[in-house]
Each structure stands twice: as C-alpha cells, then as structure tokens.
XYZ file of C-alpha atoms in Angstrom:
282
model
C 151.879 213.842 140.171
C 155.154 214.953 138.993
C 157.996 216.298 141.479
C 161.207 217.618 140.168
C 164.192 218.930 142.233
C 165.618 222.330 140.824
C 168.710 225.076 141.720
C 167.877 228.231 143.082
C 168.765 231.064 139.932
C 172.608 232.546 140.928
C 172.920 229.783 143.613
C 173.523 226.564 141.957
C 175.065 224.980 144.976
C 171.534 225.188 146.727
C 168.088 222.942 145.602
C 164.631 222.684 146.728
C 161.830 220.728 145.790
C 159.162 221.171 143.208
C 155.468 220.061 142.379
C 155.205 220.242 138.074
C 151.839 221.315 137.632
C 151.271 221.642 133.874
C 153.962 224.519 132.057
C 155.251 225.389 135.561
C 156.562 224.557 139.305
C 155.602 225.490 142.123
C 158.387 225.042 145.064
C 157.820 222.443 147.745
C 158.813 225.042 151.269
C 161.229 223.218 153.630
C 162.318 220.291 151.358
C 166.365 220.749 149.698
C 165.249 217.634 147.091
C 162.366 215.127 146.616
C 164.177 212.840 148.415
C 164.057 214.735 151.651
C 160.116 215.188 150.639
C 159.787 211.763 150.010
C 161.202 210.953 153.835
C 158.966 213.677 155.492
C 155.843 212.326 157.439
C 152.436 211.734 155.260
C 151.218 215.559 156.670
C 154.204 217.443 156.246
C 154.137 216.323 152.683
C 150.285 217.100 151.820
C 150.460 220.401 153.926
C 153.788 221.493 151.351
C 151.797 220.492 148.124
C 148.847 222.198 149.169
C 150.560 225.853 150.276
C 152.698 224.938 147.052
C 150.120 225.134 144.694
C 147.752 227.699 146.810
C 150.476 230.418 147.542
C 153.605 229.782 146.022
C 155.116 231.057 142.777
C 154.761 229.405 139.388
C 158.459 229.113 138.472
C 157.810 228.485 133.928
C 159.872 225.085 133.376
C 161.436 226.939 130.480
C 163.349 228.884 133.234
C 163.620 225.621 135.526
C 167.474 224.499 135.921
C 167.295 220.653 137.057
C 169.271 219.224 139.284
C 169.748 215.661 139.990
C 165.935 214.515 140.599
C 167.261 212.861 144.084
C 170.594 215.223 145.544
C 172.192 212.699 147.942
C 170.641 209.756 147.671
C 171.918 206.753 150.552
C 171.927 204.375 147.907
C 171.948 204.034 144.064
C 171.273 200.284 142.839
C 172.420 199.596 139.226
C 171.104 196.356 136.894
C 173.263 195.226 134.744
C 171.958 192.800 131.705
C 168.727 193.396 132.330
C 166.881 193.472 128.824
C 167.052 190.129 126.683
C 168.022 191.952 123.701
C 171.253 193.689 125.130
C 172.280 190.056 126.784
C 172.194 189.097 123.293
C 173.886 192.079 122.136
C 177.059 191.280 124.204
C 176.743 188.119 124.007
C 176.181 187.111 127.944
C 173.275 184.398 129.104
C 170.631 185.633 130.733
C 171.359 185.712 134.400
C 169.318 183.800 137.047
C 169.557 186.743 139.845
C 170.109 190.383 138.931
C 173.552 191.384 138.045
C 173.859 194.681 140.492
C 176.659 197.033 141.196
C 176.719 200.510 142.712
C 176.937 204.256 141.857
C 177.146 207.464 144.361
C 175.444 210.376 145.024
C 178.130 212.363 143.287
C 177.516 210.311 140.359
C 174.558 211.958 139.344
C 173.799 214.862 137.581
C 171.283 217.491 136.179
C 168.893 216.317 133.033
C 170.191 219.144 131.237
C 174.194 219.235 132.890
C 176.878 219.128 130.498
C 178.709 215.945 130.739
C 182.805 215.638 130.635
C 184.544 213.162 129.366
C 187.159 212.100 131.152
C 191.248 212.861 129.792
C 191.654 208.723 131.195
C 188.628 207.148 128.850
C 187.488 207.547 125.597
C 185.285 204.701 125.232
C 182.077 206.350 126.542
C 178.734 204.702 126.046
C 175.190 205.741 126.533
C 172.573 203.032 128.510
C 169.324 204.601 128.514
C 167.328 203.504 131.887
C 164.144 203.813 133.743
C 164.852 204.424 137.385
C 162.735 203.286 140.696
C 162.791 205.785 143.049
C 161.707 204.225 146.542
C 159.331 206.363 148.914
C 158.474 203.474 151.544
C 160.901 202.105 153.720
C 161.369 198.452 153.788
C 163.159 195.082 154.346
C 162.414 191.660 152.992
C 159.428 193.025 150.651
C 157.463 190.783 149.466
C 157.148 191.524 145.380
C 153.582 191.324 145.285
C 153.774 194.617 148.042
C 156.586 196.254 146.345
C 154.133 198.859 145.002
C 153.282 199.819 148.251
C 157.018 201.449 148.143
C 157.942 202.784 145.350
C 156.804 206.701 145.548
C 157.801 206.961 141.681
C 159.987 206.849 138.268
C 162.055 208.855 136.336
C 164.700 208.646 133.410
C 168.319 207.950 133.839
C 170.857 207.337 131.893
C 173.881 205.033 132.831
C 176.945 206.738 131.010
C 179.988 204.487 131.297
C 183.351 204.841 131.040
C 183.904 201.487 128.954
C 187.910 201.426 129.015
C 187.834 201.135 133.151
C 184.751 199.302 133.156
C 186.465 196.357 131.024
C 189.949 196.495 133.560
C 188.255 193.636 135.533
C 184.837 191.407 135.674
C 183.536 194.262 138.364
C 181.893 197.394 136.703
C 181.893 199.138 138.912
C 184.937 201.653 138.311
C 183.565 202.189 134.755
C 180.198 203.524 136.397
C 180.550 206.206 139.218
C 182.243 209.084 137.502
C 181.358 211.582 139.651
C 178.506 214.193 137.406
C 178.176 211.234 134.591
C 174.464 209.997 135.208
C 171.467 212.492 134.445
C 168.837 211.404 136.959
C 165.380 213.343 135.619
C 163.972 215.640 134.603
C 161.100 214.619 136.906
C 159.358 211.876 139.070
C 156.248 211.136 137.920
C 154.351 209.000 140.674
C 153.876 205.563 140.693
C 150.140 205.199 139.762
C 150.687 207.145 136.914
C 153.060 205.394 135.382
C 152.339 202.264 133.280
C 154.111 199.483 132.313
C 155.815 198.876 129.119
C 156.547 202.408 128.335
C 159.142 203.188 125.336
C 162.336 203.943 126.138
C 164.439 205.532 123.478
C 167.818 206.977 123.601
C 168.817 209.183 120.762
C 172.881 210.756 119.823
C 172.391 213.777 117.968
C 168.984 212.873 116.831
C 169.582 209.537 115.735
C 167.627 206.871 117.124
C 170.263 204.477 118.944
C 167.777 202.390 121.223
C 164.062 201.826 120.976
C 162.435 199.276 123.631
C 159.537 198.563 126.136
C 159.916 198.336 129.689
C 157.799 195.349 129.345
C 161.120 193.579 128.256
C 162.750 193.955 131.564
C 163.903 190.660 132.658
C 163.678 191.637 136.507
C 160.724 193.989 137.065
C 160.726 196.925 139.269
C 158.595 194.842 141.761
C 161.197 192.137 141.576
C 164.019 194.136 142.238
C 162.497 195.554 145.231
C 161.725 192.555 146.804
C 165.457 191.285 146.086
C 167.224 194.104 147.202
C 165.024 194.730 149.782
C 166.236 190.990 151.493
C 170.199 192.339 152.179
C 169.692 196.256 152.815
C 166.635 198.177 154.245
C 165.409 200.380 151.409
C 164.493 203.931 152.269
C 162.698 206.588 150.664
C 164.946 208.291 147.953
C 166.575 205.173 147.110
C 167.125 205.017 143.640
C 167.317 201.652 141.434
C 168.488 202.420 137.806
C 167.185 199.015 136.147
C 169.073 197.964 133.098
C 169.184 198.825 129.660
C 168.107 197.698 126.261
C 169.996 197.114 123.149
C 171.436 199.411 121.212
C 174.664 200.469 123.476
C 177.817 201.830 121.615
C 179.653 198.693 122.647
C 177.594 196.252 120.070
C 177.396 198.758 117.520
C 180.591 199.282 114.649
C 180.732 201.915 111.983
C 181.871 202.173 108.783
C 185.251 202.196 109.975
C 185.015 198.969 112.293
C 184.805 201.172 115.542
C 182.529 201.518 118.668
C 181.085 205.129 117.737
C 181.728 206.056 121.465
C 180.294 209.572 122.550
C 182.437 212.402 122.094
C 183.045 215.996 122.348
C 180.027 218.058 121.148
C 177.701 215.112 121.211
C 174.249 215.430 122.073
C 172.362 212.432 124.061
C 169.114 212.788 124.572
C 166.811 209.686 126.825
C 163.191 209.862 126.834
C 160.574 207.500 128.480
C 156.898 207.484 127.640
C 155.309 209.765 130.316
C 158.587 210.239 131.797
C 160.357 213.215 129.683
C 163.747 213.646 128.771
C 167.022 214.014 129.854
C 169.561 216.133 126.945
C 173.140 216.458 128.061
C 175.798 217.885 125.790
C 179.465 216.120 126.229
C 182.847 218.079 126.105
C-alpha cells in the first residue's frame, strides 16, 4: 500500500490524504495528512480506503502536488553516523548508541518543493535517507516487536546547512531550516518494503551516493526500540535514519573545494520501491 499526502489545486495551504493506486490517487475523506490517518482507529481507516477507492476521484499523479508525506509531525528523530562508510568518510568511530538530534515539523517539505538556500550558509550538503514512519504507539519496545509499529517508509533527504552545523559539537542548528527536508513522495507500507534497498542520491544527474540499507549500523527495529525507552512514540512519528557516504563534506573538486549545492542545482533521492524526491535549489 502506498499513501501520499497532497495540496488541494489553488489552495496550497490545505492537504488531505491519499491512497496511490497504480498512475493515480484517490483522496482519503476526513484525513488533512497520513499522519492524522495513521492515528485514526483501525475502522475509520479501512472504511476511508474502501469509499476511497470505490467512489472517489482518481486524481493522475502527474497532476499530484506533494506535500510533506507527514504535515505536523510531534516528533522528527534524526541519526547521525549511521552507515560505516560515511563514519569513515568523516573520519568519526563508529558509535556504540545512535548519535540522534532533532528536526521540526516546519522543517519539512514537499518531494518536489523548491529548496532556498539560505543568505547566512553556503555550505549546503545533501544526506540521502530512508525514513521510519511510526503507525503504533509505544514505549519501551522491545526490537524484536518493533514491526508491530512501524505503519511504513518513505525517502528523505537531510539537507544541512554545514557552516552552522560545524559552530559547535551539536547539529542541530545546521539541520532544522524551516522547508529544507523533502519527506516523500509516498509511504509505502511496511510489509512491502524489504530490507537492503538502494539508496542513491544524485546532483544534476550525477551519481553522488549509492548504498544498501542493509549497511545501516542501527536498524529501523533498533531505533525503535531505543527511542521508544525515553519518549512514547506515536503514529506519524518520523525517524530519518542516517546516511551513507558520499556527502559533499568528504568530497573535493578540482579546485580543492566541498562542491556544496547551489543555485539551480537539481537533487534528486531515490530508494528501491520507495520513489523519489527532486527539489530544485535557488
């Protein structure tokens, strides 16, 4: 199953849920966003995707206009250093816990929302990501049930503002621009997502990371269970869960220089099964 949260045509301020059945959606009635789907009661849920696909309108996804997969999410979990090859890349050892910080709801954006960079940073830097979206509520999961709550994944992409990240050993303020991180285009549930996808980001076509989710060195299931002990997760949660090598800040050009994104630069993130996010940067 794949779910997808779009804008209404001429109101882009208002959303609404969507069931992706093959070339077009069908609109979930009485859910703003899959999250608030994803927090309805088991009925309410099967009654919407059944009148969905029975009476509602096929909406062509060539017209669809995403908008962030979950709208206001209560929390967004971030991985840092979470694929062996990028520890290597920046030259960090391999941590024993996950290394987490935190974005906002107003960090996220549309799979196919123009991006700004920011007048304060120039060093911008694309981290292609698979993210967890949770549908079960929980505390203190144990991993081997952490299935049992997560409704789904998606791709994500972690922009970051490098200059304000590096101001101080916390990230944070280099990763919750507000409208930085495409979240989508879709979730495709759980069960129909396997393991050890690819995940590839690409800047104007070139191929800038290539890996397997199999490389994760926390799995989904293990960062449910941990972040599960400190916070109750709820449905629409969203865990973004690390990415692999290939980041602007271990790469040089021919000049010596990070080739940070800029201006008129395409990125494009794609997961096996999963789609792809393109956002332009101006």
């Amino acid at each position: 199953m794949k779910l997808a949260t779009l804008r209404r045509p001429g109101a882009t301020d208002q959303t609404f849920a969507a069931l992706i059945e093959g070339d077009a959606a069908f609109e979930l009635s009485g859910f703003d966003d899959v999250g608030a789907f994803l927090g309805a009661p088991e009925e309410a849920r099967l009654d919407s995707l059944d009148s969905a696909v029975d009476f509602g309108t096929a909406i062509p996804l060539s017209e669809a206009d995403y908008a962030p997969l979950i709208v206001n999410p209560a929390k967004v979990y971030c991985i840092g250093l979470n694929y062996r090859n990028h520890i290597a890349e920046v030259s960090k050892e391999e941590p024993q816990f996950p290394t987490i910080f935190t974005k906002f709801a107003s960090s996220l954006t549309g799979a196919n929302d123009g991006i700004e960079i920011p007048a304060e940073d120039h060093r911008i830097d694309w981290e292609g990501e698979l993210a967890v979206i949770i549908g079960e509520p929980g505390r203190r999961i144990a991993e081997a049930d952490a299935h049992k709550h997560i409704a789904g994944y998606a791709v994500s992409n972690d922009v970051s503002m490098r200059g304000y990240q590096g101001r101080t050993t916390e990230w944070t303020q280099g990763k919750c621009w507000d409208a930085a991180s495409p979240l989508g285009p879709w979730l495709v549930s759980a069960g129909d997502f396997a393991n050890g996808a690819k995940i590839t980001t690409r800047v104007n076509g070139e191929v800038v990371q290539e890996d397997s989710t199999a490389d994760l060195v926390f799995s989904p299931a293990a960062l449910v269970a941990y972040l599960s002990v400190f916070n109750e997760l709820r449905p629409g949660d969203v865990i973004l869960t690390g990415t692999p090598a290939g980041v602007a800040l271990g790469r040089r050009n021919e000049a010596g220089r990070h080739p940070w994104l800029k201006a008129g630069d395409v990125l494009e993130t794609s997961i096996e099964s999963l789609g792809t996010s393109r956002n332009v940067f101006s």
